[in-house]
Amino acid sequence: MFSKACEYGIRASVYIALQSMEGRRVSVNEIAEEIDSPIAFTAKILQQLSRSNIIHSVKGPTGGFEIERENMESVKLNMIVKAIDGDDIYKGCGLGLKECNADKPCPLHDKFVDIRSDLSKMLRNTSLYELAMGLEVGLTYLKR
Amino acid sequence: MFSKACEYGIRASVYIALQSMEGRRVSVNEIAEEIDSPIAFTAKILQQLSRSNIIHSVKGPTGGFEIERENMESVKLNMIVKAIDGDDIYKGCGLGLKECNADKPCPLHDKFVDIRSDLSKMLRNTSLYELAMGLEVGLTYLKR
DNA sequence: CGTTAATCGGACAATTTTATCCGAAATAGG
DNA sequence: CCTATTTCGGATAAAATTGTCCGATTAACG
Ligand code: FES
Ligand code: FES
């Protein structure tokens, strides 16, 4: 469904959001530890999210990553997915035709766009804040 | 969403079904031409589907691929996807946790399983026959 | 029986994705 | 100013996916 990079990116963002709620800034090492991901690869993804203004990074000692309180609610999953995986999942044909277009649809088009639009809607409506809350109350987990 | 192999596999299967409705057996070359896919790679995928008893192959001159009339209705997309991509898409965690399990869910679990089960249901309920029919009446296309 | 046309199967190659390494730049704190 | 700690950015490596090649096998047909 999502690329590994995107999965790590979402998990990392949720963890950063959780810690930012308590004013803590976190390092790549801590993030990778807490979400069980490869450190250097995670660092690359965080750079990408930082450049996309989804998370905020601070260099030097006491530096690390954080998410502004306001962004915690306004940043939705669809932004993270788009920043990392592009918009293939929102626009692409389920059977791999070069373009998905109702004027010349693939055999699966009608059924596929239903699913795709549900997924898209779900990602658009899900904020980091919401996901971080589930974590905070101990209902959900970022590794197992 | 699906791998390239799976996309080609579905497109090929639908084309074979369409031709089998008229009693025509088709070669890899014709299939690859009609669905716009790499020939040798497509051949590999067809072998896989043949071994999974989803399509039927015949060697030698006048040989090729076909789908028995009965199978055309009983073969659903979920079988093709499972044969090629495995069941990650049916069982895997959306955020990449090692296992998807409601007892220790990831932050996205509840929302993700909804989408996943809709997708799963759609694939389970869609037959090759149904898709081939859309093609036959000129409503849908396998390449663009 | 020999030729020809087709799939089968294994080895190989190219590309993309995932992952690692390391030096550079920034900055807090002594 | 100096040192230590952190992200940044580019090069590189490993693994997985995608794609190619070719000889073996099968079978139709003259
Ligand atoms: S054309 Fe295939 S999903 Fe729209
Ligand atoms: S645990 Fe992540 S989707 Fe179920």
Coordinates of C-alpha atoms (C1' of nucleotides) and ligand atoms in Angstrom, one line a residue:
Chain A
M1 CA 0.0 0.0 0.0
F2 CA 2.5 2.6 1.2
S3 CA 6.3 2.4 0.7
K4 CA 8.5 1.6 3.6
A5 CA 9.7 5.2 3.5
C6 CA 6.2 6.4 3.9
E7 CA 5.4 4.0 6.7
Y8 CA 8.4 5.1 8.6
G9 CA 7.6 8.7 7.9
I10 CA 4.1 8.4 9.3
R11 CA 5.2 6.5 12.4
A12 CA 8.0 9.0 13.0
S13 CA 5.6 11.9 12.6
V14 CA 3.2 10.5 15.1
Y15 CA 6.0 9.9 17.6
I16 CA 7.3 13.5 17.1
A17 CA 3.8 14.8 17.6
L18 CA 3.3 12.9 20.8
Q19 CA 6.6 14.2 22.3
S20 CA 5.9 17.7 21.0
M21 CA 2.7 17.7 23.0
E22 CA 4.9 17.7 26.1
G23 CA 7.4 20.2 24.7
R24 CA 10.1 17.6 24.1
R25 CA 12.3 17.8 21.0
V26 CA 13.5 14.4 19.8
S27 CA 16.6 13.1 18.0
V28 CA 16.7 10.8 15.0
N29 CA 18.2 8.1 17.3
E30 CA 15.4 8.3 19.7
I31 CA 12.8 8.2 17.0
A32 CA 14.3 5.2 15.2
E33 CA 14.5 3.4 18.5
E34 CA 10.9 4.1 19.4
I35 CA 9.4 3.3 16.0
D36 CA 11.8 0.4 15.3
S37 CA 13.2 1.7 12.0
P38 CA 16.7 1.9 10.5
I39 CA 18.4 5.1 11.8
A40 CA 20.1 6.5 8.7
F41 CA 17.1 5.8 6.5
T42 CA 14.8 7.4 8.9
A43 CA 17.0 10.5 9.0
K44 CA 16.7 10.8 5.2
I45 CA 12.9 10.6 5.5
L46 CA 12.8 13.2 8.3
Q47 CA 14.9 15.6 6.1
Q48 CA 12.3 15.2 3.4
L49 CA 9.4 15.9 5.8
S50 CA 11.3 18.9 7.2
R51 CA 11.8 20.3 3.7
S52 CA 8.1 19.8 3.1
N53 CA 7.4 21.9 6.2
I54 CA 5.5 19.0 7.8
I55 CA 7.9 18.8 10.8
H56 CA 10.5 21.3 12.1
S57 CA 14.1 20.5 12.7
V58 CA 16.7 22.2 14.8
K59 CA 20.4 21.6 14.5
G60 CA 23.1 21.4 17.1
P61 CA 23.1 20.2 20.7
T62 CA 19.6 20.2 22.2
G63 CA 18.4 20.1 18.6
G64 CA 16.2 17.5 17.0
F65 CA 12.7 17.3 15.6
E66 CA 9.4 18.8 16.7
I67 CA 6.0 19.7 15.4
E68 CA 4.4 23.0 16.2
R69 CA 1.2 22.7 18.2
E70 CA -0.9 24.3 15.5
N71 CA 0.5 21.9 12.8
M72 CA -0.3 18.9 14.9
E73 CA -4.0 19.4 14.1
S74 CA -3.6 20.8 10.6
V75 CA -1.2 18.2 9.3
K76 CA -3.2 15.4 7.9
L77 CA -1.8 12.0 6.8
N78 CA -2.4 12.7 3.1
M79 CA 0.2 15.4 3.2
I80 CA 2.8 13.0 4.5
V81 CA 1.9 10.4 2.0
K82 CA 2.0 12.9 -0.8
A83 CA 5.4 14.3 0.3
I84 CA 7.0 10.8 0.3
D85 CA 5.1 8.6 -2.1
G86 CA 3.8 11.3 -4.5
D87 CA 0.2 11.2 -5.6
D88 CA 0.2 7.9 -7.5
I89 CA -2.1 6.4 -4.8
Y90 CA -4.5 9.3 -5.3
K91 CA -4.5 9.5 -9.1
G92 CA -3.0 6.3 -10.4
C93 CA -4.8 3.5 -12.3
G94 CA -5.3 0.3 -10.2
L95 CA -4.3 -1.8 -13.1
G96 CA -1.3 0.3 -14.1
L97 CA -2.6 2.1 -17.2
K98 CA -0.5 5.2 -17.9
E99 CA -3.4 7.4 -16.8
C100 CA -6.6 6.9 -14.9
N101 CA -9.4 8.6 -16.8
A102 CA -13.1 7.9 -16.8
D103 CA -13.2 8.6 -20.5
K104 CA -11.1 5.6 -21.3
P105 CA -11.2 3.5 -18.1
C106 CA -9.6 0.2 -17.3
P107 CA -12.0 -2.7 -16.5
L108 CA -11.6 -2.1 -12.7
H109 CA -11.9 1.6 -12.8
D110 CA -15.4 2.1 -11.3
K111 CA -14.8 -0.2 -8.4
F112 CA -11.3 1.0 -7.9
V113 CA -12.1 4.7 -7.7
D114 CA -14.5 4.0 -4.9
I115 CA -11.9 2.4 -2.8
R116 CA -9.3 4.9 -3.7
S117 CA -11.5 7.8 -2.8
D118 CA -12.4 6.3 0.5
L119 CA -8.7 5.9 1.2
S120 CA -8.0 9.4 0.1
K121 CA -10.8 10.8 2.3
M122 CA -9.6 8.9 5.3
L123 CA -6.0 10.2 4.9
R124 CA -7.3 13.7 4.4
N125 CA -9.4 13.6 7.5
T126 CA -6.8 12.0 9.8
S127 CA -4.6 14.4 11.8
L128 CA -1.3 13.7 13.5
Y129 CA -2.9 15.1 16.7
E130 CA -5.6 12.5 16.6
L131 CA -3.2 9.6 16.1
A132 CA -0.8 10.9 18.8
M133 CA -3.7 11.0 21.3
G134 CA -4.4 7.3 20.8
L135 CA -0.8 6.7 21.6
E136 CA -0.8 8.9 24.7
V137 CA -3.7 7.1 26.3
G138 CA -1.9 3.8 25.6
L139 CA -4.5 2.5 23.2
T140 CA -2.2 2.2 20.2
Y141 CA 1.5 1.3 19.5
L142 CA 4.3 2.3 17.1
K143 CA 6.1 -1.0 17.2
R144 CA 5.5 -4.5 18.4
Chain B
M1 CA -1.2 -0.6 -4.4
F2 CA -0.5 -3.7 -6.5
S3 CA 2.9 -4.7 -7.9
K4 CA 3.6 -4.3 -11.6
A5 CA 3.6 -8.1 -11.9
C6 CA 0.1 -8.2 -10.4
E7 CA -1.2 -5.4 -12.6
Y8 CA 0.1 -7.2 -15.7
G9 CA -1.3 -10.5 -14.3
I10 CA -4.8 -9.0 -14.0
R11 CA -4.8 -7.3 -17.3
A12 CA -3.5 -10.4 -19.0
S13 CA -6.1 -12.6 -17.3
V14 CA -8.9 -10.3 -18.4
Y15 CA -7.7 -10.4 -22.0
I16 CA -7.4 -14.2 -22.0
A17 CA -10.9 -14.4 -20.5
L18 CA -12.2 -12.1 -23.3
Q19 CA -10.7 -14.2 -26.0
S20 CA -11.6 -17.5 -24.4
M21 CA -15.3 -16.4 -24.5
E22 CA -14.9 -16.7 -28.3
G23 CA -13.0 -19.9 -28.1
R24 CA -9.7 -18.3 -29.0
R25 CA -6.5 -19.4 -27.4
V26 CA -3.9 -16.6 -27.2
S27 CA -0.1 -16.5 -27.2
V28 CA 2.2 -14.5 -24.8
N29 CA 3.2 -12.3 -27.8
E30 CA -0.4 -11.3 -28.5
I31 CA -1.2 -10.8 -24.8
A32 CA 1.8 -8.5 -24.3
E33 CA 0.9 -6.6 -27.4
E34 CA -2.7 -6.1 -26.3
I35 CA -2.1 -5.1 -22.7
D36 CA 1.1 -3.2 -23.5
S37 CA 3.4 -5.1 -21.2
P38 CA 7.0 -6.5 -21.5
I39 CA 6.8 -9.9 -23.3
A40 CA 9.3 -12.0 -21.3
F41 CA 8.1 -10.6 -18.0
T42 CA 4.5 -11.2 -18.9
A43 CA 5.4 -14.8 -19.8
K44 CA 6.8 -15.3 -16.3
I45 CA 3.7 -14.1 -14.7
L46 CA 1.5 -16.3 -16.9
Q47 CA 3.5 -19.3 -15.8
Q48 CA 2.8 -18.4 -12.3
L49 CA -0.9 -18.0 -12.9
S50 CA -0.9 -21.3 -14.8
R51 CA 0.8 -23.1 -11.9
S52 CA -1.9 -21.6 -9.6
N53 CA -4.6 -23.1 -11.9
I54 CA -6.0 -19.7 -12.6
I55 CA -5.4 -19.9 -16.3
H56 CA -4.7 -22.9 -18.5
S57 CA -1.7 -23.2 -20.8
V58 CA -1.1 -25.5 -23.9
K59 CA 2.3 -26.0 -25.4
G60 CA 3.3 -26.4 -29.0
P61 CA 1.9 -24.9 -32.2
T62 CA -1.7 -23.7 -31.8
G63 CA -0.9 -23.6 -28.1
G64 CA -1.3 -20.6 -25.8
F65 CA -3.3 -19.5 -22.9
E66 CA -7.0 -19.9 -22.2
I67 CA -9.5 -19.8 -19.3
E68 CA -12.2 -22.5 -19.0
R69 CA -15.7 -21.1 -19.3
E70 CA -16.6 -22.2 -15.7
N71 CA -13.4 -20.6 -14.3
M72 CA -14.2 -17.3 -15.9
E73 CA -17.0 -16.7 -13.4
S74 CA -15.5 -18.5 -10.4
V75 CA -12.0 -16.9 -10.7
K76 CA -12.1 -13.6 -8.7
L77 CA -9.5 -10.9 -8.6
N78 CA -8.5 -11.7 -5.0
M79 CA -7.1 -15.1 -6.2
I80 CA -4.9 -13.4 -8.8
V81 CA -3.7 -10.8 -6.3
K82 CA -3.0 -13.5 -3.7
A83 CA -1.2 -15.7 -6.2
I84 CA 1.2 -12.9 -7.3
D85 CA 1.5 -10.5 -4.4
G86 CA 0.7 -12.8 -1.5
D87 CA -1.7 -11.7 1.2
D88 CA 0.1 -8.7 2.6
I89 CA -2.6 -6.5 1.3
Y90 CA -5.2 -8.5 3.1
K91 CA -3.5 -9.0 6.4
G92 CA -0.6 -6.5 6.6
C93 CA -0.5 -3.4 8.9
G94 CA -0.9 -0.1 7.0
L95 CA 2.0 1.4 9.0
G96 CA 4.3 -1.5 8.5
L97 CA 4.2 -3.1 12.0
K98 CA 5.3 -6.7 11.9
E99 CA 1.8 -7.9 12.4
C100 CA -1.6 -6.3 12.3
N101 CA -3.5 -7.2 15.4
A102 CA -6.4 -5.5 17.1
D103 CA -4.9 -6.4 20.5
K104 CA -1.9 -4.2 19.9
P105 CA -2.9 -1.9 17.0
C106 CA -1.0 0.8 15.3
P107 CA -2.5 4.3 15.5
L108 CA -4.1 3.9 12.1
H109 CA -5.5 0.4 12.6
D110 CA -9.2 1.2 13.0
K111 CA -9.4 3.4 10.0
F112 CA -7.1 1.3 7.9
V113 CA -8.9 -2.0 8.4
D114 CA -12.1 -0.4 7.1
I115 CA -10.4 0.5 3.8
R116 CA -8.6 -2.8 3.6
S117 CA -11.7 -4.8 4.1
D118 CA -13.6 -2.8 1.5
L119 CA -10.8 -3.5 -0.9
S120 CA -10.7 -7.1 0.0
K121 CA -14.4 -7.5 -0.4
M122 CA -14.3 -5.8 -3.8
L123 CA -11.6 -8.1 -5.1
R124 CA -13.4 -11.2 -3.7
N125 CA -16.6 -10.1 -5.5
T126 CA -15.1 -9.2 -8.9
S127 CA -14.9 -12.0 -11.4
L128 CA -12.9 -12.2 -14.6
Y129 CA -16.1 -12.7 -16.5
E130 CA -17.5 -9.5 -15.3
L131 CA -14.4 -7.5 -16.3
A132 CA -14.2 -9.2 -19.7
M133 CA -17.8 -8.2 -20.4
G134 CA -17.0 -4.6 -20.0
L135 CA -14.2 -4.9 -22.5
E136 CA -16.3 -6.8 -25.0
V137 CA -19.0 -4.1 -25.2
G138 CA -16.2 -1.5 -25.6
L139 CA -16.8 0.3 -22.3
T140 CA -13.3 -0.4 -20.9
Y141 CA -9.7 -0.7 -22.1
L142 CA -6.6 -2.6 -21.3
K143 CA -4.1 0.0 -22.6
R144 CA -4.1 3.6 -23.6
Chain C
dC1 C1' 10.3 -38.1 -39.0
dG2 C1' 11.6 -33.3 -39.3
dT3 C1' 10.3 -28.7 -39.0
dT4 C1' 8.1 -25.2 -36.7
dA5 C1' 5.6 -22.7 -33.2
dA6 C1' 4.5 -22.4 -28.7
dT7 C1' 5.3 -22.6 -23.3
dC8 C1' 8.7 -23.8 -19.5
dG9 C1' 12.5 -22.9 -16.5
dG10 C1' 16.7 -21.1 -15.1
dA11 C1' 20.3 -17.7 -15.3
dC12 C1' 21.2 -13.2 -15.9
dA13 C1' 20.8 -7.9 -16.2
dA14 C1' 18.7 -3.3 -15.2
dT15 C1' 16.2 -0.4 -12.3
dT16 C1' 14.1 1.0 -8.1
dT17 C1' 13.7 0.9 -3.3
dT18 C1' 15.8 0.4 1.0
dA19 C1' 19.6 1.1 3.8
dT20 C1' 24.4 2.7 5.3
dC21 C1' 28.5 5.8 5.8
dC22 C1' 30.8 9.9 6.4
dG23 C1' 32.2 14.6 6.1
dA24 C1' 30.1 19.4 6.4
dA25 C1' 27.4 22.8 8.7
dA26 C1' 25.1 24.6 12.7
dT27 C1' 24.7 25.7 17.5
dA28 C1' 24.5 25.2 22.7
dG29 C1' 27.4 25.5 26.5
dG30 C1' 31.7 25.8 29.0
Chain D
dC1 C1' 37.1 30.2 21.1
dC2 C1' 36.6 25.2 21.6
dT3 C1' 34.2 21.1 22.1
dA4 C1' 30.5 18.2 21.8
dT5 C1' 26.1 17.1 19.7
dT6 C1' 22.9 17.4 16.4
dT7 C1' 20.9 17.7 11.5
dC8 C1' 22.2 18.1 6.4
dG9 C1' 23.6 16.3 2.0
dG10 C1' 26.0 13.5 -1.1
dA11 C1' 28.1 9.1 -2.2
dT12 C1' 27.8 4.4 -1.9
dA13 C1' 26.0 -0.4 -0.9
dA14 C1' 22.5 -4.0 -0.5
dA15 C1' 18.2 -6.0 -1.5
dA16 C1' 14.0 -6.4 -4.0
dT17 C1' 11.5 -5.8 -8.1
dT18 C1' 11.2 -5.5 -12.9
dG19 C1' 12.8 -7.1 -17.1
dT20 C1' 15.7 -10.0 -20.7
dC21 C1' 17.8 -14.1 -22.9
dC22 C1' 18.3 -18.6 -24.3
dG23 C1' 18.2 -23.5 -24.4
dA24 C1' 14.8 -27.3 -23.2
dT25 C1' 10.5 -29.3 -23.8
dT26 C1' 6.1 -30.1 -26.0
dA27 C1' 3.1 -30.9 -29.8
dA28 C1' 0.9 -29.9 -34.5
dC29 C1' 1.4 -30.7 -39.2
dG30 C1' 3.3 -32.0 -43.6
Ligands
FES1 S1 -8.4 3.7 -15.4 FE1 -7.8 2.1 -14.1 S2 -8.5 2.8 -12.2 FE2 -9.1 4.4 -13.5
FES2 S1 -2.0 -2.8 13.3 FE1 -1.6 -1.3 11.8 S2 -3.3 -1.7 10.5 FE2 -3.7 -3.1 12.0

